[in-house]
């Protein structure tokens, strides 16, 4: 393989990587509704923001129902993930909604998605 072929291959790889990153950043409209997210589901969950709260380095976003309603689904952003959420668009606007990617778990009988570091993502829905 000559120098020109290597450069072309590198450019194709860079374009593919950029394309994959752009696809990951697009708002996900194919996520399931927060009401339908059962424990163990791994993927996007979407819903209206009922409330948000910061507790130190932790961000809590309640979907569908406000705390302390056990029917809510809570997005929990730990440490760096909380910073990503805080630096994004405002989440406290009336009638705003988000999609979060992660695995739904149960904590004290409440469904939640835990985002550690940058593994999870919260995407505002327009």
mmCIF file of C-alpha atoms in Angstrom:
data_model
loop_
_atom_site.group_PDB
_atom_site.id
_atom_site.type_symbol
_atom_site.label_atom_id
_atom_site.label_comp_id
_atom_site.label_asym_id
_atom_site.label_seq_id
_atom_site.Cartn_x
_atom_site.Cartn_y
_atom_site.Cartn_z
ATOM 1 C CA UNK A 1 0.000 0.000 0.000
ATOM 2 C CA UNK A 2 1.489 3.300 -1.058
ATOM 3 C CA UNK A 3 1.326 6.647 0.745
ATOM 4 C CA UNK A 4 -1.690 7.934 -1.233
ATOM 5 C CA UNK A 5 -3.723 4.800 -0.474
ATOM 6 C CA UNK A 6 -2.907 5.071 3.234
ATOM 7 C CA UNK A 7 -4.030 8.713 3.293
ATOM 8 C CA UNK A 8 -7.284 7.842 1.513
ATOM 9 C CA UNK A 9 -7.929 5.008 3.962
ATOM 10 C CA UNK A 10 -7.289 7.318 6.932
ATOM 11 C CA UNK A 11 -9.687 9.927 5.505
ATOM 12 C CA UNK A 12 -12.427 7.294 5.038
ATOM 13 C CA UNK A 13 -11.913 6.075 8.602
ATOM 14 C CA UNK A 14 -12.056 9.638 9.945
ATOM 15 C CA UNK A 15 -15.283 10.315 7.990
ATOM 16 C CA UNK A 16 -16.852 7.100 9.317
ATOM 17 C CA UNK A 17 -15.888 8.007 12.886
ATOM 18 C CA UNK A 18 -17.293 11.534 12.509
ATOM 19 C CA UNK A 19 -20.511 10.131 11.039
ATOM 20 C CA UNK A 20 -20.913 7.714 13.961
ATOM 21 C CA UNK A 21 -20.331 10.519 16.475
ATOM 22 C CA UNK A 22 -22.903 12.754 14.771
ATOM 23 C CA UNK A 23 -25.484 9.949 14.823
ATOM 24 C CA UNK A 24 -24.918 9.512 18.548
ATOM 25 C CA UNK A 25 -25.467 13.240 19.176
ATOM 26 C CA UNK A 26 -28.797 13.478 17.331
ATOM 27 C CA UNK A 27 -31.895 13.689 19.528
ATOM 28 C CA UNK A 28 -33.337 10.226 19.846
ATOM 29 C CA UNK A 29 -37.031 10.101 19.055
ATOM 30 C CA UNK A 30 -37.178 6.331 19.010
ATOM 31 C CA UNK A 31 -36.759 5.879 22.751
ATOM 32 C CA UNK A 32 -39.494 4.222 24.707
ATOM 33 C CA UNK A 33 -41.912 6.187 26.855
ATOM 34 C CA UNK A 34 -40.902 6.592 30.513
ATOM 35 C CA UNK A 35 -44.110 4.777 31.554
ATOM 36 C CA UNK A 36 -43.078 1.683 29.574
ATOM 37 C CA UNK A 37 -39.477 1.476 30.797
ATOM 38 C CA UNK A 38 -39.159 -1.645 32.897
ATOM 39 C CA UNK A 39 -36.226 -2.658 35.074
ATOM 40 C CA UNK A 40 -33.497 -4.198 32.916
ATOM 41 C CA UNK A 41 -34.346 -2.226 29.761
ATOM 42 C CA UNK A 42 -31.194 -0.815 28.153
ATOM 43 C CA UNK A 43 -31.635 2.002 25.654
ATOM 44 C CA UNK A 44 -33.259 5.404 25.336
ATOM 45 C CA UNK A 45 -36.104 6.366 27.645
ATOM 46 C CA UNK A 46 -37.996 9.589 26.893
ATOM 47 C CA UNK A 47 -40.408 11.638 28.912
ATOM 48 C CA UNK A 48 -41.531 15.016 30.180
ATOM 49 C CA UNK A 49 -39.485 16.594 32.960
ATOM 50 C CA UNK A 50 -41.526 16.793 36.154
ATOM 51 C CA UNK A 51 -38.683 18.240 38.261
ATOM 52 C CA UNK A 52 -34.911 18.551 38.553
ATOM 53 C CA UNK A 53 -32.700 18.774 41.607
ATOM 54 C CA UNK A 54 -28.990 19.037 42.384
ATOM 55 C CA UNK A 55 -27.492 17.410 45.446
ATOM 56 C CA UNK A 56 -23.781 18.138 45.546
ATOM 57 C CA UNK A 57 -22.313 16.610 42.390
ATOM 58 C CA UNK A 58 -25.453 14.626 41.633
ATOM 59 C CA UNK A 59 -28.222 15.755 39.256
ATOM 60 C CA UNK A 60 -31.686 14.210 39.564
ATOM 61 C CA UNK A 61 -34.210 14.559 36.739
ATOM 62 C CA UNK A 62 -37.665 13.123 37.436
ATOM 63 C CA UNK A 63 -39.640 12.098 34.379
ATOM 64 C CA UNK A 64 -43.408 11.956 34.232
ATOM 65 C CA UNK A 65 -44.108 12.423 37.930
ATOM 66 C CA UNK A 66 -42.509 14.531 40.628
ATOM 67 C CA UNK A 67 -40.651 13.271 43.699
ATOM 68 C CA UNK A 68 -41.755 11.447 45.893
ATOM 69 C CA UNK A 69 -44.238 9.673 43.560
ATOM 70 C CA UNK A 70 -42.924 6.093 43.198
ATOM 71 C CA UNK A 71 -44.313 5.880 39.647
ATOM 72 C CA UNK A 72 -41.705 8.380 38.405
ATOM 73 C CA UNK A 73 -38.567 7.480 36.487
ATOM 74 C CA UNK A 74 -35.468 9.274 37.746
ATOM 75 C CA UNK A 75 -32.366 10.041 35.705
ATOM 76 C CA UNK A 76 -29.369 10.188 38.039
ATOM 77 C CA UNK A 77 -26.213 11.915 36.821
ATOM 78 C CA UNK A 78 -23.168 11.169 39.007
ATOM 79 C CA UNK A 79 -20.106 13.398 39.119
ATOM 80 C CA UNK A 80 -18.898 14.110 35.551
ATOM 81 C CA UNK A 81 -22.235 13.085 34.031
ATOM 82 C CA UNK A 82 -23.938 15.653 36.255
ATOM 83 C CA UNK A 83 -21.586 18.303 34.887
ATOM 84 C CA UNK A 84 -22.509 17.301 31.336
ATOM 85 C CA UNK A 85 -26.193 17.704 32.200
ATOM 86 C CA UNK A 86 -25.648 21.073 33.888
ATOM 87 C CA UNK A 87 -23.623 22.419 30.957
ATOM 88 C CA UNK A 88 -26.317 21.479 28.434
ATOM 89 C CA UNK A 89 -29.549 23.272 27.603
ATOM 90 C CA UNK A 90 -31.742 24.288 30.561
ATOM 91 C CA UNK A 91 -33.879 21.406 31.748
ATOM 92 C CA UNK A 92 -36.256 23.347 33.977
ATOM 93 C CA UNK A 93 -38.389 24.894 31.268
ATOM 94 C CA UNK A 94 -42.105 24.102 31.469
ATOM 95 C CA UNK A 95 -43.194 21.257 29.218
ATOM 96 C CA UNK A 96 -39.621 20.276 28.352
ATOM 97 C CA UNK A 97 -38.734 16.649 27.811
ATOM 98 C CA UNK A 98 -35.583 14.563 27.537
ATOM 99 C CA UNK A 99 -34.366 11.192 26.400
ATOM 100 C CA UNK A 100 -31.723 9.425 28.467
ATOM 101 C CA UNK A 101 -29.695 6.415 27.476
ATOM 102 C CA UNK A 102 -28.783 3.770 30.007
ATOM 103 C CA UNK A 103 -30.030 0.726 31.852
ATOM 104 C CA UNK A 104 -33.170 1.039 33.955
ATOM 105 C CA UNK A 105 -32.652 -0.221 37.505
ATOM 106 C CA UNK A 106 -34.756 -0.142 40.649
ATOM 107 C CA UNK A 107 -33.683 1.870 43.677
ATOM 108 C CA UNK A 108 -35.971 1.790 46.709
ATOM 109 C CA UNK A 109 -38.838 0.760 44.434
ATOM 110 C CA UNK A 110 -38.328 3.635 41.979
ATOM 111 C CA UNK A 111 -37.126 3.101 38.410
ATOM 112 C CA UNK A 112 -34.020 5.043 37.522
ATOM 113 C CA UNK A 113 -31.273 5.336 34.965
ATOM 114 C CA UNK A 114 -27.830 5.843 36.453
ATOM 115 C CA UNK A 115 -25.351 7.680 34.297
ATOM 116 C CA UNK A 116 -21.755 7.162 35.362
ATOM 117 C CA UNK A 117 -19.153 9.407 33.760
ATOM 118 C CA UNK A 118 -19.976 9.856 30.062
ATOM 119 C CA UNK A 119 -21.643 6.490 29.508
ATOM 120 C CA UNK A 120 -25.120 7.974 29.663
ATOM 121 C CA UNK A 121 -26.548 10.902 27.815
ATOM 122 C CA UNK A 122 -29.496 13.215 28.272
ATOM 123 C CA UNK A 123 -30.894 14.587 25.036
ATOM 124 C CA UNK A 124 -33.408 17.478 25.057
ATOM 125 C CA UNK A 125 -36.436 16.790 22.878
ATOM 126 C CA UNK A 126 -37.789 19.683 20.822
#
